[in-house]
Structure formats: C-alpha cells, structure tokens
Amino acid sequence: MTTHLSNQEFVDAVDLVLASDRVAHLTVCAACRAEVEALRAVLADVSQGGDVPEPSPLFWDHFQSRVRAEVQSEAAVPARLSWWATLGSARTFLAAGATVAAAVIAVSLYTGGSVEPGSSAAVSVGETSELLGPEDGFAGLDGVEWGFVTDVMETLGPDEARDVLVPTRHAMDAAFESLTTAERDAFVRLLTAEMAEGLE
Amino acid sequence: MTAARRAGEATPRQADHLDLAAAEDRVLVAAFLAGSREAFDVIVTRHQRTVYQVCFRFVRNHEEASDLAQDVFVRAFKGLKNFKGDSALSTWLYRVGVNCCLNRLAVKRPATEPIDSMQLVDQRSADPLRAVMRGEKATEVRQAIGQLPPKQRATLLLRVYQELSHEEIAGVMGCSVGAAKANLFHALGNLRRLLQS
C-alpha cells in the first residue's frame, strides 16, 4: 500500500490537481478520502465568512486624499536623509549639538533621568532655568532652547532624547528617523533657528 | 541607467502623455519612478479596494482596516523604487499589506466581532431563518479565523477570499509553495477543530 497523502498533497486533492498516482491511493484509502472531504467541508464553511462591508463612496474619495496628504508629508523629509545634511555643515551641527546635549544632560540630572513621555515629571522651562545658571556651564540657553529640549524629552524620554541630541551620528540618525514627520519638522526648524542665532 | 528606464522606458515627458488610467501596472510603476505623482494616484485608485479588503479581513474593523490600508500605500510610495517587477504589482501590494497586518497583530489583540456584522444578513430573504443561520455561521467562521496563528490566517485569507494561487501566496508570504500549502492545510485543520468545539 502506498503512503498516505502529505499535507501538501491533501491541498492538491482539494484543488483537484493531485498527481494521478496519488489519486490511485485515494481510491483505496478511506482515511485519506475522509480527510479530503473534511477539508472541503471546512473550505465551504470558510467561504461564508468573507463578506467585507463596502464603505461609502465618500470613504474612497477621502482615502485618496489622505494617502496623498500622507505621502506628500513623507516626501518633504526623505526617509534616508541624515539630519546632519539637513542642518548644513558638520561643524555647525556639532556646535549646536554640544550646546543642546549639555542642556539635555543638565535637565536629565535635574529630573533624575526619570522623565517619561507625557509624564507630570517633565521639566518646565522655568524650573530648569531657575535652577541652572551660568555657574553650571549652561550659559546662553534661552527660553526657546530650553523649551525645545524639554519638548523633545517630553516626547521621547531622556534616553531617546540623548540619542537624538548628542552628536553621535548613528544614534542620532536612528532616533531622528523614529520621530514622526511633524516632530522632525519642528525639530529641524527649532535647531536651525537656534544655530543661526547663537553661532554667528 | 535609471530605475525608470530599467522598469519600462518611461521618461517624465512620456509619462505626461500616457493615458495613465488605462495603463498597465508596470507602466504606472515606471511612470511613478520617472516622477509622475499622478501615476501613483492611479495605482492607489486601482488597488485601494483590494488592499482595504485584505486589511479588513485581518482586523474585522473598518477604522483599523482604513488605517492599515493607508499605511500600505504610504509604504508602497516609499518602497516602489525597490519593486523589481518580477511579480505582479498586486502581489507586491499584497505582501506589503500582509506584512502591515501581521505587524499590527503582533502588537495588539485582534478586534472582537463587531455587532454591525450581523447586518450582513439579508432581511428580505425568502427564508429569513436560514439567512439568520447563515449569518450566525459566518460570524462563527470569522471568529474562528480570528483565532488562527497570524501566518495561517494570512494564507487562508489570501487563498479563499483573494483567490491567489499557491505560487502567489508563496511570493506574498516569502515562503516556498510547499510551505504555503502546508500552512493552508494546518489552517483548515485548526479551523475544523475550532468550529467543532
């Protein structure tokens, strides 16, 4: 007696494309025939469960628009663009990055590194600037810069914020790419503005 | 040689003159890679229902299916430059869609059967009792499908509802034809046990 059908051959049998020599086995093997019939019965049941309610025509109009808007916003910041390139020269970026990195470290030390995104422990700009002054080595960070740093930390958390802001190319690129499109835009605008203002 | 020339010889100027709505998928892809955003719009229009249906069958929820379908086309927009043309565009979109759905299932439990699905029963049927029983059976089947392991669910949905060949399913799932058939076999076996219990 030939061997029973394999899993793949059972599927072929259901599809009526089983090889002829294996069809011969089915004619003499009640167990395999029963299995094939059971599979066909399940398939018949499954075919009843596939209805997909058709959305309204308005849905499709809006769907096109949403896709278009989303790809346009994605196209504004190419996926593989390094934010180093966005900000111009590496020297300029490093200078800005070092300033902001120092601020990040100061803020995380103040908070004990326990700021979670959206948590009430997030540092306010006012609190940070009152506690840290020139004697702490963070001269020159104004309200906008602190606001930017705290916004980033509130969004990403201290560890992720360090990855974004500390000038390590790979880590920053990875963190930058994890930002949403809107966050990237805001981040680039703020950092560009601050570098133009503070590094002339 | 640019990707556009490799894919189908369409240049931006040529793309402007193509009847995009009637163009084959490979021409649309070439036109898109050559810079035609309208070509991508046509791709979306042409395949949006199919993509949505695949997503809906995975999550059984209109809002999630809508989000997933949108995600599929955004990924397609970014990834079409990597489409080699060795399979149909629809198969490639299925792959993107299935991966999106599998990723979504990996991070959350599937939605429960929405009550509105019962409205699929045709109240005007000459035999309303039979129609109700069919509706209940369909709900039972959908719930059982929802309990399948994700890859078995994907294989079953693609075979039964999207009517893809085993070869196409293998291409979508990134496995051999034999593995796709085995996946289907196990999916049907598990469904049988779930429906009998």
mmCIF file of N, CA and C in Angstrom, chain A residues 6-8 10-12 15 34-35 38-39 42-43 45-55 59-60 63-64 66-68 70-72 74-75 79, chain B residues 37 41 44-45 48-49 52-53 56-57 60 62 66 69-70 73-74 77-78 120 134 137-138 141-142 159-161 166 178 181 184-186 188 191-192:
data_model
loop_
_atom_site.group_PDB
_atom_site.id
_atom_site.type_symbol
_atom_site.label_atom_id
_atom_site.label_comp_id
_atom_site.label_asym_id
_atom_site.label_seq_id
_atom_site.Cartn_x
_atom_site.Cartn_y
_atom_site.Cartn_z
ATOM 1 N N SER A 6 0.532 13.489 1.884
ATOM 2 C CA SER A 6 1.197 14.503 2.707
ATOM 3 C C SER A 6 0.265 15.705 2.855
ATOM 4 N N ASN A 7 0.649 16.646 3.715
ATOM 5 C CA ASN A 7 -0.160 17.863 3.900
ATOM 6 C C ASN A 7 -0.348 18.599 2.581
ATOM 7 N N GLN A 8 0.740 18.702 1.832
ATOM 8 C CA GLN A 8 0.652 19.422 0.560
ATOM 9 C C GLN A 8 -0.228 18.675 -0.435
ATOM 10 N N PHE A 10 -2.768 16.773 0.304
ATOM 11 C CA PHE A 10 -4.172 16.973 0.677
ATOM 12 C C PHE A 10 -4.709 18.260 0.058
ATOM 13 N N VAL A 11 -3.886 19.303 0.063
ATOM 14 C CA VAL A 11 -4.303 20.578 -0.544
ATOM 15 C C VAL A 11 -4.477 20.395 -2.052
ATOM 16 N N ASP A 12 -3.570 19.654 -2.668
ATOM 17 C CA ASP A 12 -3.701 19.371 -4.104
ATOM 18 C C ASP A 12 -4.979 18.583 -4.378
ATOM 19 N N ASP A 15 -7.868 20.801 -4.331
ATOM 20 C CA ASP A 15 -7.849 21.624 -5.542
ATOM 21 C C ASP A 15 -8.052 20.814 -6.811
ATOM 22 N N ALA A 34 -11.527 10.558 3.691
ATOM 23 C CA ALA A 34 -12.276 11.254 4.747
ATOM 24 C C ALA A 34 -11.627 12.592 5.063
ATOM 25 N N GLU A 35 -10.290 12.615 5.099
ATOM 26 C CA GLU A 35 -9.583 13.851 5.382
ATOM 27 C C GLU A 35 -9.837 14.886 4.291
ATOM 28 N N ALA A 38 -13.284 16.270 4.696
ATOM 29 C CA ALA A 38 -13.361 17.169 5.850
ATOM 30 C C ALA A 38 -12.776 18.534 5.500
ATOM 31 N N LEU A 39 -11.674 18.532 4.765
ATOM 32 C CA LEU A 39 -11.055 19.801 4.364
ATOM 33 C C LEU A 39 -11.992 20.569 3.436
ATOM 34 N N VAL A 42 -14.723 22.241 5.478
ATOM 35 C CA VAL A 42 -14.253 23.445 6.167
ATOM 36 C C VAL A 42 -14.130 24.602 5.184
ATOM 37 N N LEU A 43 -13.605 24.307 4.008
ATOM 38 C CA LEU A 43 -13.470 25.358 2.994
ATOM 39 C C LEU A 43 -14.833 25.935 2.621
ATOM 40 N N ASP A 45 -17.412 26.116 4.560
ATOM 41 C CA ASP A 45 -17.818 26.979 5.670
ATOM 42 C C ASP A 45 -17.064 28.308 5.616
ATOM 43 N N VAL A 46 -15.767 28.230 5.342
ATOM 44 C CA VAL A 46 -14.942 29.439 5.331
ATOM 45 C C VAL A 46 -15.427 30.423 4.279
ATOM 46 N N SER A 47 -15.887 29.898 3.167
ATOM 47 C CA SER A 47 -16.319 30.774 2.073
ATOM 48 C C SER A 47 -17.506 31.643 2.487
ATOM 49 N N GLN A 48 -18.194 31.254 3.588
ATOM 50 C CA GLN A 48 -19.340 32.037 4.053
ATOM 51 C C GLN A 48 -18.938 33.216 4.923
ATOM 52 N N GLY A 49 -17.681 33.213 5.363
ATOM 53 C CA GLY A 49 -17.303 34.223 6.353
ATOM 54 C C GLY A 49 -16.494 35.379 5.803
ATOM 55 N N GLY A 50 -16.517 35.545 4.477
ATOM 56 C CA GLY A 50 -15.595 36.509 3.909
ATOM 57 C C GLY A 50 -16.171 37.842 3.508
ATOM 58 N N ASP A 51 -17.434 38.092 3.893
ATOM 59 C CA ASP A 51 -18.043 39.352 3.474
ATOM 60 C C ASP A 51 -17.297 40.545 4.038
ATOM 61 N N VAL A 52 -17.064 41.518 3.194
ATOM 62 C CA VAL A 52 -16.462 42.775 3.627
ATOM 63 C C VAL A 52 -17.461 43.879 3.344
ATOM 64 N N PRO A 53 -17.992 44.520 4.374
ATOM 65 C CA PRO A 53 -18.939 45.610 4.135
ATOM 66 C C PRO A 53 -18.286 46.699 3.284
ATOM 67 N N GLU A 54 -18.985 47.097 2.240
ATOM 68 C CA GLU A 54 -18.440 48.120 1.344
ATOM 69 C C GLU A 54 -18.588 49.492 1.990
ATOM 70 N N PRO A 55 -17.479 50.201 2.175
ATOM 71 C CA PRO A 55 -17.585 51.560 2.727
ATOM 72 C C PRO A 55 -18.344 52.478 1.756
ATOM 73 N N PHE A 59 -15.975 57.504 1.438
ATOM 74 C CA PHE A 59 -14.768 56.962 2.076
ATOM 75 C C PHE A 59 -13.629 56.887 1.073
ATOM 76 N N TRP A 60 -13.939 56.425 -0.134
ATOM 77 C CA TRP A 60 -12.873 56.254 -1.113
ATOM 78 C C TRP A 60 -12.319 57.605 -1.577
ATOM 79 N N PHE A 63 -10.152 58.628 1.165
ATOM 80 C CA PHE A 63 -8.994 57.753 1.292
ATOM 81 C C PHE A 63 -7.885 58.228 0.373
ATOM 82 N N GLN A 64 -8.262 58.527 -0.876
ATOM 83 C CA GLN A 64 -7.263 59.035 -1.819
ATOM 84 C C GLN A 64 -6.594 60.290 -1.276
ATOM 85 N N ARG A 66 -6.326 61.295 1.822
ATOM 86 C CA ARG A 66 -5.484 61.033 2.993
ATOM 87 C C ARG A 66 -4.151 60.429 2.574
ATOM 88 N N VAL A 67 -4.193 59.510 1.639
ATOM 89 C CA VAL A 67 -2.944 58.910 1.173
ATOM 90 C C VAL A 67 -2.069 59.981 0.533
ATOM 91 N N ARG A 68 -2.689 60.826 -0.265
ATOM 92 C CA ARG A 68 -1.924 61.883 -0.947
ATOM 93 C C ARG A 68 -1.277 62.813 0.070
ATOM 94 N N GLU A 70 -0.540 62.174 3.176
ATOM 95 C CA GLU A 70 0.468 61.469 3.949
ATOM 96 C C GLU A 70 1.752 61.306 3.138
ATOM 97 N N VAL A 71 1.644 60.963 1.862
ATOM 98 C CA VAL A 71 2.874 60.770 1.085
ATOM 99 C C VAL A 71 3.535 62.109 0.802
ATOM 100 N N GLN A 72 2.745 63.179 0.712
ATOM 101 C CA GLN A 72 3.352 64.492 0.499
ATOM 102 C C GLN A 72 4.142 64.917 1.726
ATOM 103 N N GLU A 74 5.454 62.850 3.855
ATOM 104 C CA GLU A 74 6.604 61.960 3.926
ATOM 105 C C GLU A 74 7.664 62.406 2.939
ATOM 106 N N ALA A 75 7.234 62.851 1.750
ATOM 107 C CA ALA A 75 8.186 63.247 0.715
ATOM 108 C C ALA A 75 8.936 64.505 1.104
ATOM 109 N N ALA A 79 13.199 59.680 3.595
ATOM 110 C CA ALA A 79 13.371 58.742 4.698
ATOM 111 C C ALA A 79 14.826 58.584 5.099
ATOM 112 N N ARG B 37 3.519 61.769 -10.137
ATOM 113 C CA ARG B 37 2.703 61.525 -8.954
ATOM 114 C C ARG B 37 1.306 61.056 -9.346
ATOM 115 N N ASP B 41 -1.297 58.018 -7.978
ATOM 116 C CA ASP B 41 -2.719 58.181 -7.679
ATOM 117 C C ASP B 41 -3.545 57.093 -8.363
ATOM 118 N N VAL B 44 -3.162 53.831 -6.553
ATOM 119 C CA VAL B 44 -3.992 53.804 -5.347
ATOM 120 C C VAL B 44 -5.448 53.520 -5.712
ATOM 121 N N THR B 45 -5.952 54.264 -6.692
ATOM 122 C CA THR B 45 -7.357 54.086 -7.095
ATOM 123 C C THR B 45 -7.618 52.656 -7.559
ATOM 124 N N GLN B 48 -6.992 50.178 -4.223
ATOM 125 C CA GLN B 48 -7.384 50.531 -2.860
ATOM 126 C C GLN B 48 -8.412 49.570 -2.280
ATOM 127 N N ARG B 49 -9.361 49.129 -3.093
ATOM 128 C CA ARG B 49 -10.394 48.242 -2.558
ATOM 129 C C ARG B 49 -9.802 46.896 -2.145
ATOM 130 N N TYR B 52 -7.795 47.302 0.974
ATOM 131 C CA TYR B 52 -8.692 47.513 2.114
ATOM 132 C C TYR B 52 -9.349 46.193 2.531
ATOM 133 N N GLN B 53 -9.784 45.410 1.540
ATOM 134 C CA GLN B 53 -10.450 44.147 1.857
ATOM 135 C C GLN B 53 -9.507 43.191 2.591
ATOM 136 N N PHE B 56 -9.204 44.500 6.067
ATOM 137 C CA PHE B 56 -10.432 44.317 6.838
ATOM 138 C C PHE B 56 -10.580 42.872 7.276
ATOM 139 N N ARG B 57 -10.230 41.939 6.386
ATOM 140 C CA ARG B 57 -10.380 40.524 6.744
ATOM 141 C C ARG B 57 -9.426 40.137 7.860
ATOM 142 N N ARG B 60 -11.088 42.913 10.887
ATOM 143 C CA ARG B 60 -12.547 42.929 11.056
ATOM 144 C C ARG B 60 -13.048 44.210 11.703
ATOM 145 N N HIS B 62 -13.502 48.501 10.550
ATOM 146 C CA HIS B 62 -13.347 49.457 9.445
ATOM 147 C C HIS B 62 -12.254 50.496 9.724
ATOM 148 N N SER B 66 -8.956 50.828 7.555
ATOM 149 C CA SER B 66 -8.691 52.075 6.831
ATOM 150 C C SER B 66 -7.281 52.574 7.127
ATOM 151 N N ALA B 69 -4.765 50.189 5.498
ATOM 152 C CA ALA B 69 -4.717 50.354 4.045
ATOM 153 C C ALA B 69 -3.943 51.622 3.674
ATOM 154 N N GLN B 70 -4.182 52.685 4.429
ATOM 155 C CA GLN B 70 -3.437 53.928 4.178
ATOM 156 C C GLN B 70 -1.948 53.693 4.385
ATOM 157 N N PHE B 73 -0.260 51.958 1.440
ATOM 158 C CA PHE B 73 0.073 52.788 0.275
ATOM 159 C C PHE B 73 1.191 53.781 0.577
ATOM 160 N N VAL B 74 1.291 54.219 1.808
ATOM 161 C CA VAL B 74 2.424 55.082 2.162
ATOM 162 C C VAL B 74 3.725 54.279 2.037
ATOM 163 N N PHE B 77 4.495 53.854 -1.543
ATOM 164 C CA PHE B 77 5.069 55.079 -2.109
ATOM 165 C C PHE B 77 6.570 55.133 -1.863
ATOM 166 N N LYS B 78 6.961 54.769 -0.646
ATOM 167 C CA LYS B 78 8.376 54.840 -0.294
ATOM 168 C C LYS B 78 9.160 53.665 -0.840
ATOM 169 N N LEU B 120 -25.214 42.072 7.970
ATOM 170 C CA LEU B 120 -24.959 41.486 6.679
ATOM 171 C C LEU B 120 -26.057 40.505 6.289
ATOM 172 N N ARG B 134 -27.250 31.351 8.422
ATOM 173 C CA ARG B 134 -26.047 31.577 7.624
ATOM 174 C C ARG B 134 -25.219 32.691 8.242
ATOM 175 N N LYS B 137 -23.466 31.410 11.251
ATOM 176 C CA LYS B 137 -22.363 30.554 10.842
ATOM 177 C C LYS B 137 -21.189 31.393 10.364
ATOM 178 N N ALA B 138 -21.504 32.424 9.593
ATOM 179 C CA ALA B 138 -20.453 33.299 9.083
ATOM 180 C C ALA B 138 -19.716 33.975 10.238
ATOM 181 N N VAL B 141 -17.495 31.462 11.825
ATOM 182 C CA VAL B 141 -16.310 31.222 10.990
ATOM 183 C C VAL B 141 -15.318 32.367 11.142
ATOM 184 N N ARG B 142 -15.818 33.584 11.114
ATOM 185 C CA ARG B 142 -14.910 34.741 11.236
ATOM 186 C C ARG B 142 -14.206 34.734 12.585
ATOM 187 N N ARG B 159 -5.891 32.740 0.086
ATOM 188 C CA ARG B 159 -6.323 31.646 -0.790
ATOM 189 C C ARG B 159 -7.826 31.682 -1.014
ATOM 190 N N VAL B 160 -8.572 31.785 0.069
ATOM 191 C CA VAL B 160 -10.021 31.631 -0.034
ATOM 192 C C VAL B 160 -10.705 32.917 -0.528
ATOM 193 N N TYR B 161 -10.312 34.075 0.014
ATOM 194 C CA TYR B 161 -11.046 35.308 -0.290
ATOM 195 C C TYR B 161 -10.406 36.132 -1.401
ATOM 196 N N HIS B 166 -1.315 29.263 -5.080
ATOM 197 C CA HIS B 166 -0.322 28.921 -4.054
ATOM 198 C C HIS B 166 1.021 29.573 -4.356
ATOM 199 N N GLY B 178 5.470 24.788 -1.243
ATOM 200 C CA GLY B 178 5.149 23.699 -0.329
ATOM 201 C C GLY B 178 4.785 24.201 1.061
ATOM 202 N N LYS B 181 1.311 25.695 1.001
ATOM 203 C CA LYS B 181 0.273 24.657 1.019
ATOM 204 C C LYS B 181 0.158 24.043 2.414
ATOM 205 N N LEU B 184 -1.727 26.286 4.648
ATOM 206 C CA LEU B 184 -3.166 26.233 4.385
ATOM 207 C C LEU B 184 -3.770 24.979 4.997
ATOM 208 N N PHE B 185 -3.063 23.859 4.862
ATOM 209 C CA PHE B 185 -3.541 22.600 5.426
ATOM 210 C C PHE B 185 -3.737 22.742 6.936
ATOM 211 N N HIS B 186 -2.752 23.289 7.606
ATOM 212 C CA HIS B 186 -2.835 23.444 9.057
ATOM 213 C C HIS B 186 -3.925 24.444 9.441
ATOM 214 N N LEU B 188 -6.713 25.002 7.819
ATOM 215 C CA LEU B 188 -8.012 24.333 7.673
ATOM 216 C C LEU B 188 -8.227 23.321 8.803
ATOM 217 N N LEU B 191 -9.070 25.235 11.899
ATOM 218 C CA LEU B 191 -10.428 25.787 11.793
ATOM 219 C C LEU B 191 -11.460 24.699 12.072
ATOM 220 N N ARG B 192 -11.187 23.522 11.543
ATOM 221 C CA ARG B 192 -12.127 22.419 11.766
ATOM 222 C C ARG B 192 -12.283 22.146 13.254
#
